[in-house]
Amino acid sequence: TVCIFTIEYVLRFSTRGGTCLSRIRWMFTNFFSIVDLISILPFYVDLAIPGRQSYLATQWVRVARLLRLLPALPYDLIWKKSSKLLMASGFAGFTVWVICAALYYWFETNNPEMTYCPDDEFKDDACWNRFHSIPAAMYYSLLNFFGEFPLADQHSLGGRFVG
């Protein structure tokens, strides 16, 4: 698929009218050309690095191709008209996220089932609680917001309620 996107990108670049400088300016100023460039470049960066042919590290960047599905709308005008509503919604969502993480921390910080040991040995210096801080608990609450419920059988009753 990267080859198809590359061919399509090169064809759009080469058939664009104007001078070479205007084409390069288009490449770095047009939203959809930037999205295409960001989704294509990691493949070639991985090819250029010798001895490392693992494409998994940069494969997630290819998700940027989904931005091509956005219709061409006046997003700056939409943002200006709805910025207060979008900011208030974002603030409310962030507040709920932090409150849920704080509740997770409160219920699960002393739960011995939430202890993680990287070597499966119970050495006190190498083990830690998954909910040792509110930012650590934010990760698990974010997973719950996206529909996952990790370690459901190991949560306390309060942690199950928050989840």
PDB file of C-alpha atoms in Angstrom, residues 40-151:
ATOM      1  CA  ILE A  40       4.622   7.692   3.548  1.00  0.00           C
ATOM      2  CA  LEU A  41       7.933   8.899   5.012  1.00  0.00           C
ATOM      3  CA  PRO A  42       8.247   6.442   7.956  1.00  0.00           C
ATOM      4  CA  PHE A  43       8.434   3.504   5.549  1.00  0.00           C
ATOM      5  CA  TYR A  44      11.353   5.047   3.708  1.00  0.00           C
ATOM      6  CA  VAL A  45      13.029   6.111   6.950  1.00  0.00           C
ATOM      7  CA  ASP A  46      12.882   2.483   8.101  1.00  0.00           C
ATOM      8  CA  LEU A  47      14.399   1.381   4.787  1.00  0.00           C
ATOM      9  CA  ALA A  48      17.208   3.933   5.089  1.00  0.00           C
ATOM     10  CA  ILE A  49      18.293   2.782   8.565  1.00  0.00           C
ATOM     11  CA  PRO A  50      20.695  -0.142   7.988  1.00  0.00           C
ATOM     12  CA  GLY A  51      20.246  -3.340   9.958  1.00  0.00           C
ATOM     13  CA  ARG A  52      16.838  -2.430  11.304  1.00  0.00           C
ATOM     14  CA  GLN A  53      13.985  -3.782   9.206  1.00  0.00           C
ATOM     15  CA  SER A  54      11.320  -3.710  11.902  1.00  0.00           C
ATOM     16  CA  TYR A  55       8.510  -1.563  10.591  1.00  0.00           C
ATOM     17  CA  LEU A  56       6.493  -1.812  13.804  1.00  0.00           C
ATOM     18  CA  ALA A  57       8.081   1.242  15.423  1.00  0.00           C
ATOM     19  CA  THR A  58       6.781   3.639  12.775  1.00  0.00           C
ATOM     20  CA  GLN A  59       3.770   1.701  11.564  1.00  0.00           C
ATOM     21  CA  TRP A  60       1.363   3.633  13.791  1.00  0.00           C
ATOM     22  CA  VAL A  61       2.125   6.849  11.862  1.00  0.00           C
ATOM     23  CA  ARG A  62       0.390   5.358   8.829  1.00  0.00           C
ATOM     24  CA  VAL A  63      -2.905   5.817  10.639  1.00  0.00           C
ATOM     25  CA  ALA A  64      -2.569   9.447   9.570  1.00  0.00           C
ATOM     26  CA  ARG A  65      -3.928   8.332   6.199  1.00  0.00           C
ATOM     27  CA  LEU A  66      -7.361   8.264   7.805  1.00  0.00           C
ATOM     28  CA  LEU A  67      -7.220  12.061   7.877  1.00  0.00           C
ATOM     29  CA  ARG A  68      -7.620  11.964   4.107  1.00  0.00           C
ATOM     30  CA  LEU A  69     -11.239  10.956   4.692  1.00  0.00           C
ATOM     31  CA  LEU A  70     -12.000  14.392   6.110  1.00  0.00           C
ATOM     32  CA  PRO A  71     -13.999  16.513   3.722  1.00  0.00           C
ATOM     33  CA  ALA A  72     -12.629  19.831   2.572  1.00  0.00           C
ATOM     34  CA  LEU A  73     -14.429  22.174   4.943  1.00  0.00           C
ATOM     35  CA  PRO A  74     -13.532  25.598   6.323  1.00  0.00           C
ATOM     36  CA  TYR A  75     -12.140  24.174   9.568  1.00  0.00           C
ATOM     37  CA  ASP A  76     -10.722  27.511  10.681  1.00  0.00           C
ATOM     38  CA  LEU A  77     -14.199  29.078  10.507  1.00  0.00           C
ATOM     39  CA  ILE A  78     -15.733  26.109  12.317  1.00  0.00           C
ATOM     40  CA  TRP A  79     -13.088  26.375  15.040  1.00  0.00           C
ATOM     41  CA  LYS A  80     -13.684  30.127  15.455  1.00  0.00           C
ATOM     42  CA  LYS A  81     -17.432  29.669  15.800  1.00  0.00           C
ATOM     43  CA  SER A  82     -17.288  26.645  18.114  1.00  0.00           C
ATOM     44  CA  SER A  83     -14.056  27.213  20.022  1.00  0.00           C
ATOM     45  CA  LYS A  84     -15.742  28.019  23.340  1.00  0.00           C
ATOM     46  CA  LEU A  85     -17.916  24.922  23.152  1.00  0.00           C
ATOM     47  CA  LEU A  86     -14.994  22.705  22.121  1.00  0.00           C
ATOM     48  CA  MET A  87     -12.782  24.076  24.899  1.00  0.00           C
ATOM     49  CA  ALA A  88     -15.512  23.597  27.508  1.00  0.00           C
ATOM     50  CA  SER A  89     -16.127  20.036  26.305  1.00  0.00           C
ATOM     51  CA  GLY A  90     -12.421  19.254  26.369  1.00  0.00           C
ATOM     52  CA  PHE A  91     -12.074  20.698  29.870  1.00  0.00           C
ATOM     53  CA  ALA A  92     -15.074  18.692  31.107  1.00  0.00           C
ATOM     54  CA  GLY A  93     -13.701  15.490  29.569  1.00  0.00           C
ATOM     55  CA  PHE A  94     -10.264  16.077  31.074  1.00  0.00           C
ATOM     56  CA  THR A  95     -11.834  16.761  34.482  1.00  0.00           C
ATOM     57  CA  VAL A  96     -13.812  13.502  34.366  1.00  0.00           C
ATOM     58  CA  TRP A  97     -10.638  11.674  33.345  1.00  0.00           C
ATOM     59  CA  VAL A  98      -8.649  13.073  36.289  1.00  0.00           C
ATOM     60  CA  ILE A  99     -11.486  12.400  38.767  1.00  0.00           C
ATOM     61  CA  CYS A 100     -11.802   8.786  37.616  1.00  0.00           C
ATOM     62  CA  ALA A 101      -8.029   8.360  37.856  1.00  0.00           C
ATOM     63  CA  ALA A 102      -8.023   9.827  41.366  1.00  0.00           C
ATOM     64  CA  LEU A 103     -10.776   7.422  42.400  1.00  0.00           C
ATOM     65  CA  TYR A 104      -8.839   4.529  40.871  1.00  0.00           C
ATOM     66  CA  TYR A 105      -5.757   5.613  42.795  1.00  0.00           C
ATOM     67  CA  TRP A 106      -7.740   5.880  46.007  1.00  0.00           C
ATOM     68  CA  PHE A 107      -9.320   2.435  45.691  1.00  0.00           C
ATOM     69  CA  GLU A 108      -6.435   0.474  44.170  1.00  0.00           C
ATOM     70  CA  THR A 109      -3.225   1.933  45.606  1.00  0.00           C
ATOM     71  CA  ASN A 110      -3.198  -0.553  48.514  1.00  0.00           C
ATOM     72  CA  ASN A 111      -4.561  -3.521  46.543  1.00  0.00           C
ATOM     73  CA  PRO A 112      -1.899  -6.280  46.598  1.00  0.00           C
ATOM     74  CA  GLU A 113      -3.358  -7.772  43.391  1.00  0.00           C
ATOM     75  CA  MET A 114      -2.220  -4.667  41.490  1.00  0.00           C
ATOM     76  CA  THR A 115       1.467  -5.274  42.222  1.00  0.00           C
ATOM     77  CA  TYR A 116       3.559  -5.709  39.088  1.00  0.00           C
ATOM     78  CA  CYS A 117       6.920  -7.484  39.130  1.00  0.00           C
ATOM     79  CA  PRO A 118       8.823  -7.444  35.820  1.00  0.00           C
ATOM     80  CA  ASP A 119      10.718 -10.669  36.531  1.00  0.00           C
ATOM     81  CA  ASP A 120       7.811 -12.487  38.182  1.00  0.00           C
ATOM     82  CA  GLU A 121       9.849 -12.522  41.350  1.00  0.00           C
ATOM     83  CA  PHE A 122       8.505 -10.772  44.372  1.00  0.00           C
ATOM     84  CA  LYS A 123      11.497  -8.604  45.171  1.00  0.00           C
ATOM     85  CA  ASP A 124      10.358  -5.464  46.897  1.00  0.00           C
ATOM     86  CA  ASP A 125      12.791  -3.215  45.038  1.00  0.00           C
ATOM     87  CA  ALA A 126      11.731  -4.383  41.556  1.00  0.00           C
ATOM     88  CA  CYS A 127       7.956  -4.469  42.120  1.00  0.00           C
ATOM     89  CA  TRP A 128       5.502  -1.596  42.146  1.00  0.00           C
ATOM     90  CA  ASN A 129       1.792  -0.987  42.289  1.00  0.00           C
ATOM     91  CA  ARG A 130       0.179  -0.250  38.924  1.00  0.00           C
ATOM     92  CA  PHE A 131      -1.792   2.538  40.618  1.00  0.00           C
ATOM     93  CA  HIS A 132       1.152   4.116  42.452  1.00  0.00           C
ATOM     94  CA  SER A 133       0.171   7.623  41.334  1.00  0.00           C
ATOM     95  CA  ILE A 134      -2.735   9.451  39.752  1.00  0.00           C
ATOM     96  CA  PRO A 135      -0.937   9.795  36.378  1.00  0.00           C
ATOM     97  CA  ALA A 136      -0.344   6.025  36.382  1.00  0.00           C
ATOM     98  CA  ALA A 137      -4.029   5.494  37.170  1.00  0.00           C
ATOM     99  CA  MET A 138      -4.919   7.813  34.271  1.00  0.00           C
ATOM    100  CA  TYR A 139      -3.626   5.169  31.854  1.00  0.00           C
ATOM    101  CA  TYR A 140      -6.039   2.529  33.165  1.00  0.00           C
ATOM    102  CA  SER A 141      -8.952   4.936  33.292  1.00  0.00           C
ATOM    103  CA  LEU A 142      -8.225   5.876  29.672  1.00  0.00           C
ATOM    104  CA  LEU A 143      -8.341   2.199  28.748  1.00  0.00           C
ATOM    105  CA  ASN A 144     -11.738   1.989  30.421  1.00  0.00           C
ATOM    106  CA  PHE A 145     -12.994   5.018  28.498  1.00  0.00           C
ATOM    107  CA  PHE A 146     -12.100   3.224  25.262  1.00  0.00           C
ATOM    108  CA  GLY A 147     -14.091   0.144  26.242  1.00  0.00           C
ATOM    109  CA  GLU A 148     -11.402  -2.076  27.728  1.00  0.00           C
ATOM    110  CA  PHE A 149     -11.543  -3.338  31.280  1.00  0.00           C
ATOM    111  CA  PRO A 150      -8.035  -4.612  32.083  1.00  0.00           C
ATOM    112  CA  LEU A 151      -7.404  -6.752  35.146  1.00  0.00           C
TER     113      LEU A 151
END
